Amino acid sequence: MTVKSTARARKKAAPSVPDNLQAGSAAPELVQLLTPEGDRVEHPDFPLTTTPEELRALYRDLVLVRRFDAEATSLQRQGELGLWASLLGQEAAQVGSGRAMRPGDYAFPTYREHGVAWCRDVDPLNLLGMFRGVNHGGWDPNEKNFHLYTIVIGSQTLHATGYAMGITKDGADDAVIAYFGDGASSQGDVNEAFTFASVYNSPVVFFCQNNQWAISEPTTVQTRIPLYRRAAGFGFPGVRVDGNDVLACLAVTRWALDHARTGQGPVLIEAFTYRMGAHTTSDDPTRYRLNEETEAWKAKDPILRLKAHLEKEGLADEAFFAEVEAESEKLGLRVREGVRSMPDPDPTLIFDHVYSEPHTLVDEERAEYLDYAASFEGGEHH
Ligand SMILES: Cc1ncc(C[n+]2csc(CCOP(=O)(O)OP(=O)(O)O)c2C)c(N)n1
Ligand SMILES: [Mg+2]
């Protein structure tokens, strides 16, 4: 049975599923629309037309997101943040998929999706407030259609699937993206989400950023087959896309979201990419991986290839690149100043958000904490 034949069209005529993406088909190759050298190539199943303005806007997104991420890493090193999980190397996967979303679509991230947050217009300072430990979440998920960061690996795929099942009940034509990693693909939650999404034909796109590592564990210990092929066993299409190619990520995710929103069920996208930095600022990757590997991936840099393309095709001039650089400097300054001037929260706030109603145990704990804090006042501890 093919995915197509089980489809329940909801609103519009459904786009067809390319033959090589039908569940159970032989391996399609890596979908690429922009080579590492910056040359535009075509893929028969994923046509994409872009204006020079759109290409320049994608370039701007990539540069600003990388700059924000670099500032955050530095701020952690300077003691201004408790932790940071860098997206370095994964900008194209995040910006390409993030820009494929329509305003009504909803994203469920892990903890590294700063580029998707950017596309959903979440203020970078909101992300940093959470990593500084001065807010309890960071942003209103329903204002931005961008769920809160989720540290419990893979659990957000279930939340995303439940949300997608709700969209179907509402009769809406929105779709959902669930972001997760190669390591998360081994979690029970992720496999349960695949099953529910498949049998309920839910409008959810599972976007796996295969960055080759789950902290110190390589992908080879997660799977014996390419991850995108897992989808076949659940009865929906899987596509492997060049995760360092922003155009391919945009085209494939747009296709997958349309597939999902038109009642054809879920899609698994495996964005084949690389985590160029450490897992988080608490990690030292030189302990478990070779420098040669990282160097080889540098040649596939997502920003350099789009820059090369813009230059080769004469789609952007020096003034444009200088303008983006100036904007990037401005963003860096705003982020640094913004983080350093964040007020410390009232330490008793945390007790207020445990339950919506008063609770005697929480009241006792608040009182105990206030006593403890008062013991420092005026004493030699000060
Ligand atoms: C349920 C659960 N188990 C273990 C962890 C510890 N942990 C945090 S990140 C991580 C690796 C995740 O790797 P991957 O899914 O590839 O995502 P990446 O960090 O590479 O983006 C693990 C095991 C956790 N947070 N939650
Ligand atoms: Mg990973």
Short mmCIF file of C-alpha atoms and ligand atoms in Angstrom, two decimals:
data_model
loop_
_atom_site.label_atom_id
_atom_site.label_comp_id
_atom_site.label_asym_id
_atom_site.label_seq_id
_atom_site.Cartn_x
_atom_site.Cartn_y
_atom_site.Cartn_z
CA MET A 1 0.00 0.00 0.00
CA THR A 2 1.49 3.36 -0.91
CA VAL A 3 1.20 6.49 1.12
CA LYS A 4 -0.67 8.08 -1.76
CA SER A 5 -3.41 5.48 -1.82
CA THR A 6 -4.14 5.85 1.90
CA ALA A 7 -4.28 9.63 1.69
CA ARG A 8 -7.38 11.50 2.78
CA ALA A 9 -7.39 14.79 0.94
CA ARG A 10 -8.62 17.47 3.30
CA LYS A 11 -8.76 20.77 1.52
CA LYS A 12 -6.92 21.06 -1.74
CA ALA A 13 -5.85 18.70 -4.44
CA ALA A 14 -2.84 16.89 -3.07
CA PRO A 15 0.58 17.21 -4.70
CA SER A 16 1.76 13.86 -5.96
CA VAL A 17 4.55 11.92 -4.27
CA PRO A 18 7.59 11.53 -6.52
CA ASP A 19 8.08 7.86 -7.42
CA ASN A 20 11.45 7.56 -5.76
CA LEU A 21 10.05 8.88 -2.49
CA GLN A 22 7.23 6.36 -2.12
CA ALA A 23 7.54 4.36 1.07
CA GLY A 24 9.60 1.24 0.45
CA SER A 25 11.30 2.51 -2.69
CA ALA A 26 15.00 2.17 -3.39
CA ALA A 27 17.35 4.80 -1.99
CA PRO A 28 16.98 8.22 -3.55
CA GLU A 29 20.22 10.13 -3.55
CA LEU A 30 20.99 13.18 -1.46
CA VAL A 31 18.82 16.04 -2.72
CA GLN A 32 21.03 18.98 -3.62
CA LEU A 33 20.25 22.24 -5.45
CA LEU A 34 23.46 24.14 -4.69
CA THR A 35 26.85 22.44 -4.84
CA PRO A 36 29.58 23.18 -2.28
CA GLU A 37 31.22 25.26 -5.04
CA GLY A 38 28.11 27.43 -5.30
CA ASP A 39 26.75 26.07 -8.59
CA ARG A 40 23.00 25.75 -8.99
CA VAL A 41 21.86 22.24 -9.98
CA GLU A 42 18.36 20.93 -10.65
CA HIS A 43 16.59 18.00 -9.04
CA PRO A 44 13.64 16.55 -10.98
CA ASP A 45 11.44 16.10 -7.90
CA PHE A 46 12.21 19.40 -6.18
CA PRO A 47 12.07 22.31 -8.61
CA LEU A 48 12.70 25.68 -7.00
CA THR A 49 12.48 29.13 -8.49
CA THR A 50 13.97 31.97 -6.50
CA THR A 51 14.36 35.67 -7.12
CA PRO A 52 17.68 37.40 -6.43
CA GLU A 53 15.95 39.15 -3.49
CA GLU A 54 14.99 35.80 -1.96
CA LEU A 55 18.52 34.47 -2.34
CA ARG A 56 19.96 37.58 -0.70
CA ALA A 57 17.42 37.32 2.13
CA LEU A 58 18.46 33.71 2.77
CA TYR A 59 22.11 34.76 2.81
CA ARG A 60 21.31 37.50 5.32
CA ASP A 61 19.47 34.99 7.55
CA LEU A 62 22.40 32.58 7.48
CA VAL A 63 24.97 35.25 8.33
CA LEU A 64 22.93 36.82 11.13
CA VAL A 65 22.07 33.47 12.68
CA ARG A 66 25.73 32.42 12.68
CA ARG A 67 26.72 35.74 14.20
CA PHE A 68 24.13 35.46 16.94
CA ASP A 69 25.31 31.93 17.71
CA ALA A 70 28.98 33.00 17.87
CA GLU A 71 28.12 35.84 20.25
CA ALA A 72 26.22 33.41 22.48
CA THR A 73 29.20 31.03 22.63
CA SER A 74 31.46 33.96 23.61
CA LEU A 75 28.98 35.19 26.21
CA GLN A 76 28.96 31.74 27.81
CA ARG A 77 32.77 31.75 27.88
CA GLN A 78 32.64 35.16 29.59
CA GLY A 79 30.38 33.76 32.29
CA GLU A 80 27.26 35.55 31.09
CA LEU A 81 25.34 32.38 30.15
CA GLY A 82 25.10 29.09 32.02
CA LEU A 83 25.33 27.00 28.86
CA TRP A 84 25.05 27.29 25.09
CA ALA A 85 24.28 24.67 22.44
CA SER A 86 25.80 25.99 19.21
CA LEU A 87 24.17 25.51 15.80
CA LEU A 88 27.44 26.15 13.94
CA GLY A 89 27.32 24.26 10.62
CA GLN A 90 23.57 23.66 10.75
CA GLU A 91 22.43 27.14 9.65
CA ALA A 92 21.17 26.05 6.22
CA ALA A 93 19.11 23.13 7.55
CA GLN A 94 17.42 25.48 10.01
CA VAL A 95 16.96 28.55 7.83
CA GLY A 96 15.89 26.50 4.78
CA SER A 97 13.25 24.56 6.73
CA GLY A 98 12.27 27.58 8.85
CA ARG A 99 11.62 29.74 5.78
CA ALA A 100 9.54 26.95 4.21
CA MET A 101 6.92 27.37 6.94
CA ARG A 102 3.76 29.41 6.47
CA PRO A 103 2.69 31.74 9.29
CA GLY A 104 0.04 29.29 10.58
CA ASP A 105 2.47 26.34 10.68
CA TYR A 106 3.96 25.35 14.02
CA ALA A 107 7.51 24.24 14.92
CA PHE A 108 8.51 22.04 17.86
CA PRO A 109 12.27 22.48 18.39
CA THR A 110 14.87 20.70 20.49
CA TYR A 111 17.44 23.01 22.14
CA ARG A 112 19.63 23.89 19.13
CA GLU A 113 17.09 25.41 16.75
CA HIS A 114 18.18 29.03 17.10
CA GLY A 115 17.99 29.44 13.31
CA VAL A 116 14.38 28.27 13.25
CA ALA A 117 13.61 30.61 16.17
CA TRP A 118 15.06 33.42 14.05
CA CYS A 119 12.76 32.53 11.15
CA ARG A 120 9.77 32.48 13.53
CA ASP A 121 10.73 35.97 14.68
CA VAL A 122 11.58 34.98 18.27
CA ASP A 123 13.82 37.71 19.71
CA PRO A 124 17.33 36.20 20.15
CA LEU A 125 17.47 37.80 23.60
CA ASN A 126 14.56 35.60 24.68
CA LEU A 127 16.62 32.51 23.89
CA LEU A 128 19.58 33.93 25.77
CA GLY A 129 17.50 34.78 28.84
CA MET A 130 16.74 31.11 29.18
CA PHE A 131 20.37 30.05 28.84
CA ARG A 132 21.28 32.75 31.38
CA GLY A 133 18.68 31.31 33.74
CA VAL A 134 16.69 34.51 34.18
CA ASN A 135 13.43 33.40 32.60
CA HIS A 136 11.40 30.23 32.82
CA GLY A 137 11.01 29.35 29.17
CA GLY A 138 11.68 32.46 27.17
CA TRP A 139 8.81 33.25 24.83
CA ASP A 140 5.12 32.76 24.28
CA PRO A 141 4.99 29.69 22.03
CA ASN A 142 1.54 30.45 20.66
CA GLU A 143 2.47 33.98 19.68
CA LYS A 144 5.27 32.75 17.42
CA ASN A 145 4.03 29.24 16.61
CA PHE A 146 7.38 28.09 17.95
CA HIS A 147 7.23 25.75 20.90
CA LEU A 148 9.53 26.03 23.92
CA TYR A 149 12.93 24.35 23.76
CA THR A 150 12.82 20.72 24.83
CA ILE A 151 15.76 19.07 26.54
CA VAL A 152 14.19 15.62 27.04
CA ILE A 153 15.48 14.07 23.86
CA GLY A 154 12.80 13.26 21.29
CA SER A 155 9.79 14.02 23.50
CA GLN A 156 8.76 17.00 21.37
CA THR A 157 8.03 14.68 18.42
CA LEU A 158 5.06 13.34 20.40
CA HIS A 159 3.88 16.85 21.29
CA ALA A 160 4.18 17.84 17.62
CA THR A 161 2.22 14.79 16.50
CA GLY A 162 -0.53 15.48 19.04
CA TYR A 163 -0.71 19.08 17.84
CA ALA A 164 -0.88 17.88 14.24
CA MET A 165 -3.71 15.48 15.12
CA GLY A 166 -5.53 18.51 16.56
CA ILE A 167 -5.08 20.44 13.30
CA THR A 168 -6.85 17.59 11.48
CA LYS A 169 -9.73 17.71 13.96
CA ASP A 170 -10.01 21.48 13.43
CA GLY A 171 -10.15 20.90 9.67
CA ALA A 172 -7.34 23.45 9.21
CA ASP A 173 -4.65 23.20 6.55
CA ASP A 174 -1.68 24.11 8.72
CA ALA A 175 1.23 21.75 9.21
CA VAL A 176 3.80 21.06 11.92
CA ILE A 177 7.54 20.49 11.90
CA ALA A 178 9.10 18.36 14.63
CA TYR A 179 12.84 18.94 14.88
CA PHE A 180 15.06 16.25 16.37
CA GLY A 181 18.55 14.82 16.04
CA ASP A 182 20.21 11.64 14.81
CA GLY A 183 20.63 10.49 18.41
CA ALA A 184 16.97 11.15 19.16
CA SER A 185 16.00 8.77 16.34
CA SER A 186 16.82 5.91 18.75
CA GLN A 187 14.32 7.12 21.34
CA GLY A 188 11.06 5.26 21.86
CA ASP A 189 9.17 8.56 21.82
CA VAL A 190 10.29 9.31 18.26
CA ASN A 191 9.26 5.89 17.00
CA GLU A 192 5.90 6.19 18.77
CA ALA A 193 5.39 9.60 17.17
CA PHE A 194 6.13 8.06 13.74
CA THR A 195 3.50 5.39 14.37
CA PHE A 196 0.78 7.78 15.55
CA ALA A 197 1.47 10.30 12.79
CA SER A 198 1.37 7.56 10.19
CA VAL A 199 -1.84 5.79 11.22
CA TYR A 200 -3.65 9.08 11.90
CA ASN A 201 -2.28 10.55 8.69
CA SER A 202 -1.26 13.64 10.64
CA PRO A 203 0.13 16.81 9.03
CA VAL A 204 3.58 16.62 10.60
CA VAL A 205 7.02 16.80 9.01
CA PHE A 206 9.72 15.05 11.02
CA PHE A 207 12.87 17.06 10.40
CA CYS A 208 15.91 15.12 11.57
CA GLN A 209 19.13 17.11 11.55
CA ASN A 210 21.66 14.33 11.20
CA ASN A 211 24.69 16.29 12.40
CA GLN A 212 26.63 13.00 12.65
CA TRP A 213 26.98 13.14 16.45
CA ALA A 214 24.88 12.68 19.58
CA ILE A 215 27.29 14.26 22.05
CA SER A 216 30.20 11.76 21.68
CA GLU A 217 28.24 8.98 19.93
CA PRO A 218 28.54 8.78 16.13
CA THR A 219 25.52 8.00 13.91
CA THR A 220 26.92 4.53 13.26
CA VAL A 221 25.84 3.48 16.75
CA GLN A 222 22.27 4.72 16.18
CA THR A 223 21.41 2.98 12.93
CA ARG A 224 22.45 0.34 10.40
CA ILE A 225 20.60 2.08 7.55
CA PRO A 226 20.42 5.72 6.45
CA LEU A 227 17.96 7.41 8.81
CA TYR A 228 15.57 8.64 6.11
CA ARG A 229 14.84 5.01 5.20
CA ARG A 230 13.30 4.39 8.61
CA ALA A 231 10.18 6.17 7.29
CA ALA A 232 9.45 3.31 4.88
CA GLY A 233 8.83 0.93 7.76
CA PHE A 234 6.23 3.32 9.17
CA GLY A 235 4.53 3.80 5.80
CA PHE A 236 5.46 7.34 4.85
CA PRO A 237 8.06 8.94 2.59
CA GLY A 238 11.59 9.70 3.71
CA VAL A 239 14.00 12.07 1.94
CA ARG A 240 17.66 12.73 2.56
CA VAL A 241 18.56 16.32 1.76
CA ASP A 242 21.92 18.09 1.77
CA GLY A 243 21.55 19.86 5.10
CA ASN A 244 24.25 22.38 4.18
CA ASP A 245 22.31 23.48 1.10
CA VAL A 246 19.76 26.10 2.10
CA LEU A 247 17.93 25.91 -1.25
CA ALA A 248 17.50 22.13 -1.12
CA CYS A 249 16.31 22.34 2.50
CA LEU A 250 13.81 25.02 1.52
CA ALA A 251 12.47 23.09 -1.49
CA VAL A 252 12.23 19.71 0.24
CA THR A 253 10.61 21.12 3.39
CA ARG A 254 8.10 23.15 1.35
CA TRP A 255 7.17 20.00 -0.54
CA ALA A 256 6.88 17.98 2.68
CA LEU A 257 4.73 20.62 4.41
CA ASP A 258 2.39 20.74 1.41
CA HIS A 259 2.26 16.96 1.35
CA ALA A 260 1.31 16.99 5.04
CA ARG A 261 -1.18 19.89 4.93
CA THR A 262 -3.07 18.40 1.98
CA GLY A 263 -3.92 15.25 3.90
CA GLN A 264 -1.22 12.93 2.59
CA GLY A 265 0.31 12.32 6.00
CA PRO A 266 3.77 12.73 7.50
CA VAL A 267 7.19 12.93 5.85
CA LEU A 268 10.61 12.27 7.34
CA ILE A 269 13.36 14.59 6.17
CA GLU A 270 16.91 13.69 7.06
CA ALA A 271 19.02 16.83 6.69
CA PHE A 272 22.53 15.48 6.27
CA THR A 273 24.77 18.01 7.97
CA TYR A 274 27.50 18.37 10.56
CA ARG A 275 27.84 19.81 14.04
CA MET A 276 30.97 21.93 13.53
CA GLY A 277 31.30 22.89 17.17
CA ALA A 278 31.05 21.14 20.51
CA HIS A 279 27.80 19.50 21.64
CA THR A 280 27.43 22.33 24.12
CA THR A 281 29.87 24.67 25.83
CA SER A 282 30.32 21.90 28.45
CA ASP A 283 31.75 19.48 25.87
CA ASP A 284 35.21 19.00 24.33
CA PRO A 285 34.86 17.21 20.98
CA THR A 286 38.64 16.83 20.53
CA ARG A 287 38.32 13.96 23.01
CA TYR A 288 36.29 11.80 20.63
CA ARG A 289 36.52 12.92 17.01
CA LEU A 290 39.21 13.60 14.48
CA ASN A 291 40.17 17.02 13.26
CA GLU A 292 40.27 15.72 9.67
CA GLU A 293 36.55 15.01 9.81
CA THR A 294 35.72 18.55 10.89
CA GLU A 295 38.09 19.96 8.27
CA ALA A 296 36.40 17.95 5.50
CA TRP A 297 33.01 19.36 6.46
CA LYS A 298 34.38 22.91 6.43
CA ALA A 299 34.60 22.63 2.65
CA LYS A 300 30.81 22.15 2.59
CA ASP A 301 30.08 25.31 4.56
CA PRO A 302 26.48 26.43 4.02
CA ILE A 303 27.20 30.17 4.00
CA LEU A 304 30.26 30.12 1.76
CA ARG A 305 28.44 28.16 -0.94
CA LEU A 306 25.55 30.64 -1.11
CA LYS A 307 28.01 33.54 -1.12
CA ALA A 308 29.94 31.90 -3.97
CA HIS A 309 26.68 31.49 -5.88
CA LEU A 310 25.62 35.12 -5.37
CA GLU A 311 29.05 36.30 -6.52
CA LYS A 312 29.34 33.97 -9.52
CA GLU A 313 25.90 34.88 -10.80
CA GLY A 314 26.32 38.58 -10.09
CA LEU A 315 23.28 38.58 -7.79
CA ALA A 316 24.86 40.64 -5.03
CA ASP A 317 27.51 43.34 -5.00
CA GLU A 318 30.11 44.48 -2.48
CA ALA A 319 27.69 47.00 -1.00
CA PHE A 320 25.24 44.20 -0.17
CA PHE A 321 27.86 42.09 1.62
CA ALA A 322 29.09 45.16 3.53
CA GLU A 323 25.52 45.97 4.56
CA VAL A 324 24.96 42.44 5.92
CA GLU A 325 28.28 42.65 7.76
CA ALA A 326 27.25 45.96 9.33
CA GLU A 327 23.90 44.51 10.33
CA SER A 328 25.68 41.53 11.84
CA GLU A 329 27.89 43.87 13.94
CA LYS A 330 24.79 45.67 15.14
CA LEU A 331 23.11 42.41 16.12
CA GLY A 332 26.25 41.32 18.01
CA LEU A 333 26.27 44.56 19.98
CA ARG A 334 22.54 44.34 20.76
CA VAL A 335 22.93 40.76 21.98
CA ARG A 336 25.98 41.51 24.17
CA GLU A 337 24.50 44.62 25.73
CA GLY A 338 21.10 43.01 26.07
CA VAL A 339 22.41 39.97 27.94
CA ARG A 340 24.63 41.96 30.29
CA SER A 341 21.81 44.28 31.27
CA MET A 342 19.22 41.56 31.92
CA PRO A 343 17.82 42.02 35.42
CA ASP A 344 18.01 39.07 37.79
CA PRO A 345 14.57 37.60 38.37
CA ASP A 346 12.81 37.67 41.72
CA PRO A 347 14.06 34.37 43.21
CA THR A 348 10.66 33.53 44.67
CA LEU A 349 9.00 33.58 41.20
CA ILE A 350 9.91 29.96 40.66
CA PHE A 351 7.62 28.96 43.54
CA ASP A 352 4.72 30.84 41.95
CA HIS A 353 4.79 28.77 38.78
CA VAL A 354 4.85 25.24 40.24
CA TYR A 355 1.05 24.97 40.45
CA SER A 356 -1.66 27.32 39.27
CA GLU A 357 -3.31 27.11 42.71
CA PRO A 358 -1.66 27.64 46.12
CA HIS A 359 -0.05 24.51 47.58
CA THR A 360 1.00 24.01 51.21
CA LEU A 361 4.27 22.22 50.41
CA VAL A 362 5.30 24.92 47.93
CA ASP A 363 4.37 27.58 50.53
CA GLU A 364 6.63 25.85 53.08
CA GLU A 365 9.48 25.67 50.59
CA ARG A 366 9.08 29.37 49.70
CA ALA A 367 9.16 30.30 53.41
CA GLU A 368 12.22 28.12 53.98
CA TYR A 369 13.99 29.73 51.04
CA LEU A 370 13.13 33.26 52.26
CA ASP A 371 14.56 32.40 55.70
CA TYR A 372 17.71 31.09 54.12
CA ALA A 373 18.10 34.21 51.91
CA ALA A 374 17.50 36.46 54.95
CA SER A 375 20.34 34.70 56.82
CA PHE A 376 22.80 36.46 54.48
CA GLU A 377 21.45 39.94 55.13
CA GLY A 378 23.72 42.15 57.22
CA GLY A 379 25.92 39.20 58.22
CA GLU A 380 29.54 38.34 57.40
CA HIS A 381 28.34 36.27 54.40
CA HIS A 382 27.41 39.45 52.58
C1 LIG B 1 15.72 11.39 27.32
C2 LIG B 1 17.11 11.96 27.37
N1 LIG B 1 18.17 11.12 27.39
C3 LIG B 1 19.42 11.63 27.43
C4 LIG B 1 19.63 12.98 27.44
C5 LIG B 1 21.04 13.54 27.46
N2 LIG B 1 21.34 14.11 26.13
C6 LIG B 1 21.29 15.44 25.93
S1 LIG B 1 21.68 15.83 24.34
C7 LIG B 1 21.93 14.22 23.92
C8 LIG B 1 22.33 13.84 22.51
C9 LIG B 1 21.32 14.16 21.48
O1 LIG B 1 21.86 13.96 20.21
P1 LIG B 1 21.06 14.27 18.89
O2 LIG B 1 19.66 13.78 19.01
O3 LIG B 1 21.85 13.79 17.75
O4 LIG B 1 20.96 15.88 18.89
P2 LIG B 1 22.15 16.96 18.74
O5 LIG B 1 22.57 17.32 20.14
O6 LIG B 1 23.24 16.36 17.95
O7 LIG B 1 21.54 18.15 18.07
C10 LIG B 1 21.72 13.40 25.02
C11 LIG B 1 21.88 11.94 25.00
C12 LIG B 1 18.49 13.83 27.45
N3 LIG B 1 18.61 15.16 27.45
N4 LIG B 1 17.25 13.29 27.39
MG MG B 2 23.13 14.81 16.52
#
